[in-house]
CSV table of C-alpha atoms and ligand atoms in Angstrom, one decimal:
chain,number,residue,atom,x,y,z
N,1,MET,CA,-0.8,-28.8,-0.7
N,2,GLN,CA,-1.0,-25.3,-0.8
N,3,ARG,CA,2.1,-23.4,-2.6
N,4,GLU,CA,4.3,-21.4,0.0
N,5,GLN,CA,3.2,-17.9,0.2
N,6,ILE,CA,3.9,-14.6,1.6
N,7,ILE,CA,1.1,-13.1,3.8
N,8,VAL,CA,0.9,-9.6,5.2
N,9,VAL,CA,-1.4,-9.5,8.0
N,10,LYS,CA,-2.8,-6.0,8.8
N,11,LEU,CA,-4.3,-5.7,12.2
N,12,GLY,CA,-6.3,-2.4,12.7
N,13,THR,CA,-6.6,-0.8,16.3
N,14,SER,CA,-10.3,-1.9,16.5
N,15,VAL,CA,-9.2,-5.6,16.4
N,16,LEU,CA,-6.4,-5.2,18.8
N,17,THR,CA,-8.6,-3.5,21.3
N,18,GLY,CA,-11.7,-5.3,20.6
N,19,GLY,CA,-13.5,-1.9,20.4
N,20,THR,CA,-12.2,-1.3,23.8
N,21,ASP,CA,-9.6,1.4,25.0
N,22,LYS,CA,-7.2,-1.2,26.0
N,23,LEU,CA,-5.2,-3.7,23.8
N,24,ASP,CA,-7.1,-7.2,24.0
N,25,LYS,CA,-4.0,-9.7,24.8
N,26,ALA,CA,-6.2,-12.5,24.8
N,27,HIS,CA,-7.0,-12.0,21.1
N,28,MET,CA,-3.6,-10.8,20.2
N,29,VAL,CA,-2.4,-14.3,21.4
N,30,GLU,CA,-5.0,-16.1,19.2
N,31,LEU,CA,-3.8,-14.1,16.2
N,32,VAL,CA,-0.4,-14.8,17.0
N,33,ARG,CA,-1.1,-18.8,17.2
N,34,GLN,CA,-2.9,-18.5,13.4
N,35,CYS,CA,0.2,-16.7,12.1
N,36,CYS,CA,2.5,-19.3,13.7
N,37,GLU,CA,0.2,-22.0,12.2
N,38,LEU,CA,0.9,-20.5,8.8
N,39,LYS,CA,4.4,-20.5,9.3
N,40,LYS,CA,4.1,-24.2,10.1
N,41,GLN,CA,2.5,-24.7,6.7
N,42,GLY,CA,5.7,-23.5,5.4
N,43,HIS,CA,4.2,-19.6,4.6
N,44,GLN,CA,5.9,-16.4,5.5
N,45,VAL,CA,4.0,-13.7,7.4
N,46,VAL,CA,4.7,-10.2,7.9
N,47,MET,CA,2.5,-8.2,10.2
N,48,VAL,CA,1.4,-4.8,10.1
N,49,SER,CA,0.3,-3.7,13.5
N,50,SER,CA,-1.6,-0.5,14.5
N,51,GLY,CA,-2.2,0.0,18.1
N,52,ALA,CA,0.9,2.1,19.3
N,53,VAL,CA,-1.3,5.3,20.0
N,54,ALA,CA,-3.9,3.0,21.7
N,55,ALA,CA,-1.1,1.3,23.9
N,56,GLY,CA,0.4,4.7,24.7
N,57,ARG,CA,-2.8,5.9,26.1
N,58,GLU,CA,-3.4,2.8,28.3
N,59,GLN,CA,0.2,3.3,29.5
N,60,LEU,CA,-0.2,6.9,30.3
N,61,LEU,CA,-2.9,6.4,32.6
N,62,LYS,CA,-3.8,10.1,32.4
N,63,SER,CA,-6.0,11.6,29.9
N,64,CYS,CA,-4.4,13.6,27.2
N,65,GLY,CA,-5.4,15.4,23.9
N,66,THR,CA,-5.8,14.4,20.4
N,67,SER,CA,-3.4,17.1,18.6
N,68,LEU,CA,-0.9,15.6,16.5
N,69,VAL,CA,2.0,16.2,19.0
N,70,ASP,CA,-0.3,14.3,21.7
N,71,LYS,CA,-0.6,11.4,19.3
N,72,GLN,CA,3.2,11.5,18.5
N,73,MET,CA,4.0,11.3,22.1
N,74,LEU,CA,1.5,8.4,22.6
N,75,ALA,CA,3.2,6.5,19.7
N,76,ALA,CA,6.4,7.1,21.5
N,77,ILE,CA,5.3,5.4,24.6
N,78,GLY,CA,3.2,2.7,23.1
N,79,GLN,CA,5.2,1.7,20.4
N,80,GLY,CA,7.6,-0.1,22.7
N,81,GLN,CA,4.8,-1.6,24.9
N,82,LEU,CA,3.2,-2.8,21.6
N,83,ILE,CA,6.3,-4.7,20.1
N,84,HIS,CA,7.1,-6.2,23.7
N,85,ILE,CA,3.6,-7.7,23.8
N,86,TRP,CA,4.2,-9.0,20.4
N,87,GLN,CA,7.9,-10.2,20.9
N,88,SER,CA,6.6,-12.1,24.2
N,89,LEU,CA,3.5,-13.6,22.4
N,90,PHE,CA,5.4,-14.8,19.3
N,91,ALA,CA,8.1,-16.2,21.8
N,92,LEU,CA,5.4,-18.7,23.1
N,93,TYR,CA,5.7,-20.4,19.7
N,94,GLY,CA,9.5,-20.1,19.8
N,95,VAL,CA,9.2,-17.5,16.9
N,96,ASN,CA,11.6,-14.2,16.6
N,97,VAL,CA,9.8,-11.1,15.6
N,98,GLY,CA,11.6,-7.9,14.1
N,99,GLN,CA,10.5,-4.1,14.2
N,100,MET,CA,10.5,-1.9,11.0
N,101,LEU,CA,9.1,1.7,11.5
N,102,LEU,CA,8.5,3.3,8.2
N,103,THR,CA,7.3,6.6,6.8
N,104,ARG,CA,6.4,7.7,3.3
N,105,ALA,CA,9.9,8.9,2.8
N,106,ASP,CA,11.2,5.4,3.1
N,107,VAL,CA,9.3,4.4,0.2
N,108,ASP,CA,9.4,7.5,-2.1
N,109,ASP,CA,13.2,7.3,-2.3
N,110,ARG,CA,14.2,4.4,-4.5
N,111,GLU,CA,17.5,3.8,-2.4
N,112,ARG,CA,15.5,4.0,0.8
N,113,TYR,CA,13.0,1.9,-0.6
N,114,LEU,CA,15.5,-0.8,-1.5
N,115,ASN,CA,17.2,-0.6,1.8
N,116,ALA,CA,13.7,-1.2,3.5
N,117,ARG,CA,12.9,-4.3,0.9
N,118,ASP,CA,16.3,-5.8,1.7
N,119,THR,CA,15.8,-5.5,5.4
N,120,LEU,CA,12.2,-7.1,5.0
N,121,THR,CA,13.7,-9.7,2.9
N,122,ALA,CA,16.7,-10.7,5.2
N,123,LEU,CA,14.0,-11.2,8.2
N,124,LEU,CA,11.8,-13.4,6.3
N,125,SER,CA,14.9,-15.5,5.1
N,126,TYR,CA,15.8,-15.7,8.7
N,127,ASN,CA,12.2,-17.0,9.4
N,128,VAL,CA,11.7,-14.2,11.7
N,129,VAL,CA,8.1,-12.1,11.5
N,130,PRO,CA,8.5,-8.5,10.7
N,131,ILE,CA,6.2,-6.5,12.5
N,132,ILE,CA,5.7,-2.9,11.0
N,133,ASN,CA,4.1,0.1,12.1
N,134,GLU,CA,4.0,3.9,10.7
N,135,ASN,CA,7.0,5.5,12.5
N,136,ASP,CA,4.3,7.8,14.2
N,137,ALA,CA,6.5,9.6,16.8
N,138,VAL,CA,8.6,11.5,14.3
N,139,ALA,CA,6.3,11.4,11.0
N,140,THR,CA,4.6,14.7,10.3
N,141,SER,CA,1.9,14.7,7.6
N,142,GLU,CA,4.7,15.7,5.1
N,143,ILE,CA,6.1,12.2,5.2
N,144,LYS,CA,3.4,10.1,6.8
N,145,VAL,CA,1.5,7.4,4.8
N,146,GLY,CA,-1.1,8.3,7.1
N,147,ASP,CA,-2.9,5.1,7.7
N,148,ASN,CA,-1.8,1.5,8.0
N,149,ASP,CA,-4.1,0.4,5.1
N,150,ASN,CA,-2.0,2.1,2.7
N,151,LEU,CA,1.0,1.4,4.7
N,152,SER,CA,0.2,-2.5,4.6
N,153,ALA,CA,-0.2,-2.2,0.8
N,154,LEU,CA,3.3,-0.4,0.1
N,155,VAL,CA,4.6,-3.4,2.6
N,156,ALA,CA,2.9,-6.2,0.5
N,157,ILE,CA,4.9,-4.5,-2.5
N,158,LEU,CA,8.0,-4.5,-0.4
N,159,ALA,CA,7.7,-8.1,0.5
N,160,ASN,CA,6.5,-9.1,-2.9
N,161,ALA,CA,3.5,-10.7,-1.0
N,162,ASP,CA,1.2,-13.2,-2.3
N,163,LYS,CA,-1.9,-12.1,-0.1
N,164,LEU,CA,-2.8,-8.9,2.0
N,165,LEU,CA,-5.4,-9.7,4.7
N,166,LEU,CA,-6.8,-6.2,6.1
N,167,LEU,CA,-8.4,-7.3,9.4
N,168,THR,CA,-10.9,-5.0,10.7
N,169,ASP,CA,-14.2,-4.8,12.8
N,170,GLN,CA,-16.2,-5.4,9.7
N,171,ASP,CA,-17.0,-8.6,7.9
N,172,GLY,CA,-15.9,-6.9,4.6
N,173,LEU,CA,-17.2,-4.4,2.2
N,174,PHE,CA,-21.1,-4.1,1.9
N,175,THR,CA,-23.4,-2.7,-0.5
N,176,SER,CA,-24.2,-0.2,2.0
N,177,ASP,CA,-23.5,0.4,5.5
N,178,PRO,CA,-24.3,-2.4,7.7
N,179,ARG,CA,-24.5,-0.2,10.8
N,180,THR,CA,-27.6,1.8,9.6
N,181,ASN,CA,-29.0,-0.4,6.8
N,182,ALA,CA,-30.2,-4.1,7.7
N,183,ASP,CA,-30.6,-4.9,3.9
N,184,ALA,CA,-26.8,-4.3,3.3
N,185,LYS,CA,-25.1,-7.5,1.9
N,186,LEU,CA,-21.5,-8.4,2.0
N,187,ILE,CA,-19.6,-8.1,-1.3
N,188,ASP,CA,-18.0,-11.4,-1.7
N,189,GLU,CA,-15.6,-10.6,-4.5
N,190,VAL,CA,-14.4,-7.6,-6.3
N,191,THR,CA,-13.2,-7.7,-9.9
N,192,HIS,CA,-13.3,-4.0,-10.7
N,193,ILE,CA,-12.8,-0.9,-8.4
N,194,ASN,CA,-14.8,2.1,-9.8
N,195,ASP,CA,-16.0,5.2,-8.3
N,196,GLU,CA,-19.6,3.6,-7.3
N,197,LEU,CA,-17.3,1.4,-5.1
N,198,ARG,CA,-15.5,4.3,-3.7
N,199,GLN,CA,-18.6,6.1,-2.8
N,200,LEU,CA,-20.0,2.7,-1.1
N,201,ALA,CA,-16.5,2.5,1.2
N,202,GLY,CA,-17.4,5.9,2.6
N,203,GLY,CA,-15.2,7.3,5.3
N,204,SER,CA,-13.5,6.4,8.5
N,205,GLY,CA,-15.0,4.1,10.8
N,206,THR,CA,-13.6,4.2,14.3
N,207,SER,CA,-12.4,6.6,16.9
N,208,LEU,CA,-9.3,5.2,17.6
N,209,GLY,CA,-8.0,4.0,14.3
N,210,THR,CA,-7.1,6.4,11.6
N,211,GLY,CA,-8.5,3.9,8.6
N,212,GLY,CA,-11.9,3.0,7.4
N,213,MET,CA,-13.1,1.2,4.3
N,214,ALA,CA,-12.1,4.3,2.2
N,215,THR,CA,-8.3,3.6,2.9
N,216,LYS,CA,-9.2,0.0,2.6
N,217,LEU,CA,-10.3,0.3,-0.9
N,218,GLN,CA,-7.3,2.6,-1.7
N,219,ALA,CA,-5.1,0.1,-0.1
N,220,ALA,CA,-6.5,-2.9,-2.0
N,221,ASP,CA,-6.4,-1.1,-5.4
N,222,ILE,CA,-2.5,-0.3,-4.9
N,223,ALA,CA,-1.8,-3.9,-3.6
N,224,ARG,CA,-3.9,-5.8,-6.5
N,225,ARG,CA,-1.9,-3.8,-9.4
N,226,ALA,CA,1.4,-5.2,-8.0
N,227,GLY,CA,-0.3,-8.7,-8.1
N,228,VAL,CA,-1.2,-9.2,-4.5
N,229,GLU,CA,-4.6,-10.8,-3.7
N,230,VAL,CA,-6.5,-8.6,-0.9
N,231,ILE,CA,-8.9,-9.7,1.5
N,232,ILE,CA,-10.9,-7.7,4.1
N,233,ALA,CA,-12.3,-9.6,6.8
N,234,LYS,CA,-13.5,-9.1,10.5
N,235,GLY,CA,-10.5,-9.7,12.6
N,236,ALA,CA,-12.3,-10.9,15.5
N,237,GLY,CA,-13.7,-13.8,13.7
N,238,SER,CA,-12.6,-17.2,15.0
N,239,ASN,CA,-9.6,-18.7,13.0
N,240,VAL,CA,-10.0,-15.9,10.5
N,241,ILE,CA,-6.4,-15.5,9.4
N,242,LEU,CA,-6.4,-19.5,8.5
N,243,LYS,CA,-9.8,-19.1,6.7
N,244,CYS,CA,-8.6,-16.4,4.5
N,245,MET,CA,-6.2,-19.2,3.2
N,246,SER,CA,-8.9,-21.1,1.9
N,247,GLU,CA,-11.5,-20.4,-0.9
N,248,GLN,CA,-14.3,-20.3,2.0
N,249,LEU,CA,-13.7,-17.0,2.5
N,250,PRO,CA,-15.5,-14.7,5.6
N,251,GLY,CA,-14.6,-11.6,3.7
N,252,THR,CA,-14.4,-9.5,0.5
N,253,ARG,CA,-11.8,-10.7,-1.9
N,254,PHE,CA,-10.1,-8.4,-4.4
N,255,LEU,CA,-8.7,-10.2,-7.2
N,256,LYS,CA,-5.1,-9.4,-8.2
N,257,LEU,CA,-4.2,-7.9,-11.5
N,258,THR,CA,-1.1,-9.1,-13.6
N,259,ALA,CA,1.5,-7.5,-12.1
N,260,PRO,CA,4.8,-5.9,-13.9
N,261,LYS,CA,7.8,-8.3,-13.0
N,262,ASP,CA,10.2,-5.5,-13.1
N,263,GLY,CA,11.3,-4.3,-9.7
N,264,ARG,CA,11.6,-0.5,-10.6
N,265,LYS,CA,8.0,-0.8,-11.9
N,266,LYS,CA,6.6,-2.4,-8.7
N,267,TRP,CA,8.3,0.7,-6.8
N,268,LEU,CA,6.3,3.3,-9.1
N,269,LEU,CA,3.1,1.3,-8.2
N,270,ALA,CA,4.0,2.0,-4.5
N,271,GLY,CA,3.4,5.6,-5.5
N,272,PRO,CA,6.3,7.8,-4.6
N,273,LYS,CA,5.5,11.4,-5.0
N,274,SER,CA,5.7,12.7,-8.5
N,275,ASN,CA,7.5,15.8,-9.4
N,276,GLY,CA,5.0,17.1,-12.2
N,277,GLN,CA,2.3,16.1,-14.6
N,278,ILE,CA,2.3,15.8,-18.4
N,279,ALA,CA,-0.8,15.9,-20.1
N,280,ILE,CA,-1.6,13.8,-23.1
N,281,ASP,CA,-4.1,13.4,-25.9
N,282,THR,CA,-6.5,10.6,-26.6
N,283,GLY,CA,-4.2,9.2,-29.3
N,284,ALA,CA,-1.4,8.8,-26.8
N,285,ILE,CA,-3.6,7.3,-24.2
N,286,SER,CA,-4.9,4.6,-26.5
N,287,ALA,CA,-1.2,4.0,-27.8
N,288,LEU,CA,-0.3,3.4,-24.1
N,289,GLN,CA,-3.2,1.5,-23.0
N,290,ASN,CA,-3.9,-0.9,-25.9
N,291,ASN,CA,-0.3,-1.0,-27.5
N,292,GLY,CA,2.0,-0.8,-24.5
N,293,ALA,CA,3.7,2.0,-26.3
N,294,SER,CA,6.1,4.7,-25.3
N,295,LEU,CA,5.0,8.0,-24.8
N,296,LEU,CA,6.2,10.5,-27.7
N,297,ALA,CA,6.4,14.1,-28.0
N,298,LYS,CA,3.5,14.1,-30.3
N,299,GLY,CA,1.0,12.9,-27.9
N,300,VAL,CA,1.9,15.7,-25.2
N,301,THR,CA,-0.4,18.7,-24.5
N,302,SER,CA,1.1,20.3,-21.8
N,303,ALA,CA,3.3,19.9,-18.6
N,304,PHE,CA,3.2,21.4,-15.1
N,305,GLY,CA,5.2,21.2,-12.1
N,306,ASP,CA,9.1,21.5,-11.9
N,307,PHE,CA,10.5,18.4,-13.0
N,308,GLU,CA,14.0,17.6,-14.5
N,309,ARG,CA,15.2,14.5,-16.6
N,310,GLY,CA,15.0,11.3,-14.7
N,311,ASP,CA,12.1,12.7,-12.1
N,312,LEU,CA,9.1,10.8,-11.4
N,313,ILE,CA,5.9,12.5,-13.3
N,314,ASP,CA,2.3,11.5,-13.6
N,315,LEU,CA,0.6,11.4,-17.1
N,316,ILE,CA,-3.0,13.0,-17.0
N,317,ASP,CA,-5.8,12.8,-19.4
N,318,THR,CA,-8.1,15.6,-20.5
N,319,ASN,CA,-10.0,15.5,-17.2
N,320,ASN,CA,-7.0,15.7,-15.1
N,321,GLN,CA,-7.1,11.9,-14.2
N,322,VAL,CA,-3.9,10.1,-13.6
N,323,ILE,CA,-3.5,7.4,-16.1
N,324,ALA,CA,0.0,6.3,-15.7
N,325,ARG,CA,3.2,7.6,-14.1
N,326,GLY,CA,6.8,7.2,-14.7
N,327,LEU,CA,10.5,8.4,-15.2
N,328,THR,CA,10.7,11.4,-17.7
N,329,ARG,CA,13.4,11.6,-20.1
N,330,PHE,CA,13.2,15.4,-20.4
N,331,SER,CA,13.0,18.3,-18.1
N,332,ARG,CA,9.5,20.4,-17.9
N,333,SER,CA,11.3,23.3,-20.2
N,334,GLU,CA,12.2,20.6,-22.7
N,335,VAL,CA,8.7,19.1,-22.8
N,336,ASN,CA,7.2,22.5,-23.3
N,337,LYS,CA,9.5,23.0,-26.3
N,338,ILE,CA,8.8,19.6,-28.1
N,339,LYS,CA,5.3,18.9,-27.1
N,340,GLY,CA,3.0,18.1,-30.0
N,341,ALA,CA,6.3,17.8,-32.2
N,342,HIS,CA,6.8,15.1,-34.6
N,343,SER,CA,9.9,12.9,-33.9
N,344,LYS,CA,11.8,14.1,-36.5
N,345,ASN,CA,11.9,17.5,-35.6
N,346,ILE,CA,12.8,17.1,-31.9
N,347,ALA,CA,16.7,17.1,-32.4
N,348,GLN,CA,16.3,20.5,-34.4
N,349,LEU,CA,13.9,21.8,-31.8
N,350,LEU,CA,16.2,21.1,-28.7
N,351,SER,CA,19.6,21.6,-30.7
N,352,TYR,CA,20.5,18.2,-29.5
N,353,ASP,CA,19.3,14.6,-30.0
N,354,ALA,CA,17.9,12.8,-27.1
N,355,GLY,CA,15.5,10.6,-28.8
N,356,ALA,CA,11.9,11.0,-29.2
N,357,GLU,CA,10.5,9.0,-26.2
N,358,VAL,CA,9.4,11.4,-23.5
N,359,LEU,CA,8.6,8.3,-21.4
N,360,HIS,CA,9.9,5.0,-22.4
N,361,ARG,CA,7.5,2.2,-22.1
N,362,ASP,CA,10.0,0.4,-19.7
N,363,ASP,CA,9.9,3.2,-17.4
N,364,LEU,CA,6.1,3.4,-16.6
N,365,VAL,CA,3.1,2.0,-15.4
N,366,LEU,CA,-0.4,2.3,-16.1
N,367,LEU,CA,-2.9,3.0,-13.4
D,1,LIG,N1,0.1,3.7,13.2
D,1,LIG,C1,-1.0,4.1,14.1
D,1,LIG,C2,-0.9,3.4,15.4
D,1,LIG,O1,-0.1,2.4,15.7
D,1,LIG,C3,-2.4,3.4,13.4
D,1,LIG,C4,-2.8,4.0,12.1
D,1,LIG,C5,-3.9,3.3,11.6
D,1,LIG,O2,-4.6,2.8,12.4
D,1,LIG,O3,-4.1,3.4,10.4
D,1,LIG,O4,-1.6,3.5,16.6
């Protein structure tokens, strides 16, 4: 008997429309049946559903443009329709659903993040299936996550999920593009995400959805750091959701990494916007990565951006790569005064004693 798990099922527009320009309700009911079967087995299901824009286009019965405002309008029309369909399909199985529309801003702000987390947890505790989408009707690029792959990774963190299923129109990640290369092979398991893999993932795949393999890889990268196993599989496959729970997977599985237990660190992994950057030297990088140490002023080489004490900042290496992020104990001007200094001289440089740690290890996550 499997342990009860929290499963996030992300359904892309291509899965919900079967590649057509209409929602495929016959397939949607099939996906609902599988989600309800998981619930019967004792698991909890969270759904991240695209398809608002596609549903809006179907409803409008008139062609319209593809500008941002057109899409916002279509999402406003389609989201109600989409949730109505999900609601009636889950009702066939006596299961209630609850809609949550999120934007980046709901995750970036710690207070709002905790609110969203509480709602999600409450829905699950009442056996309701949360159905989540980006709040496309009002989300401008400033506050948008932008694609539902990345959104589903954030949802998996919020829900403290065990598994994230990214269901799409491809069987998974291939060694090359299967649409143009007959020799392309499915990659069963990924233990390490590197630049080579990112190159393989390429760009966006469909015209109705926003995602592609590239955003799926980003999502997998975020979720697995938070201790979530990620599976990319073909949403049209028979019993795909149920099969993803077994070892015989029809897709690409990304093994999870050991996640921080601390809730604040998980929030940091959800990638709220940083206010600045602190560049650190190789000695500091190795102390952080190998000894789990805090960042001392001695290891800081420079600071960028406009940040105050307690703000979120990225730590970058000599190649400008972000290697960690966390909450700084000093403002930018203070960091500039103490960078490179030995711990015993800091109080004198600042004229007050605020300790020697620029970022405490309890306030940072390695990426
Ligand atoms: N939120 C969009 C929609 O519901 C889809 C975004 C995506 O496919 O990534 O239509």
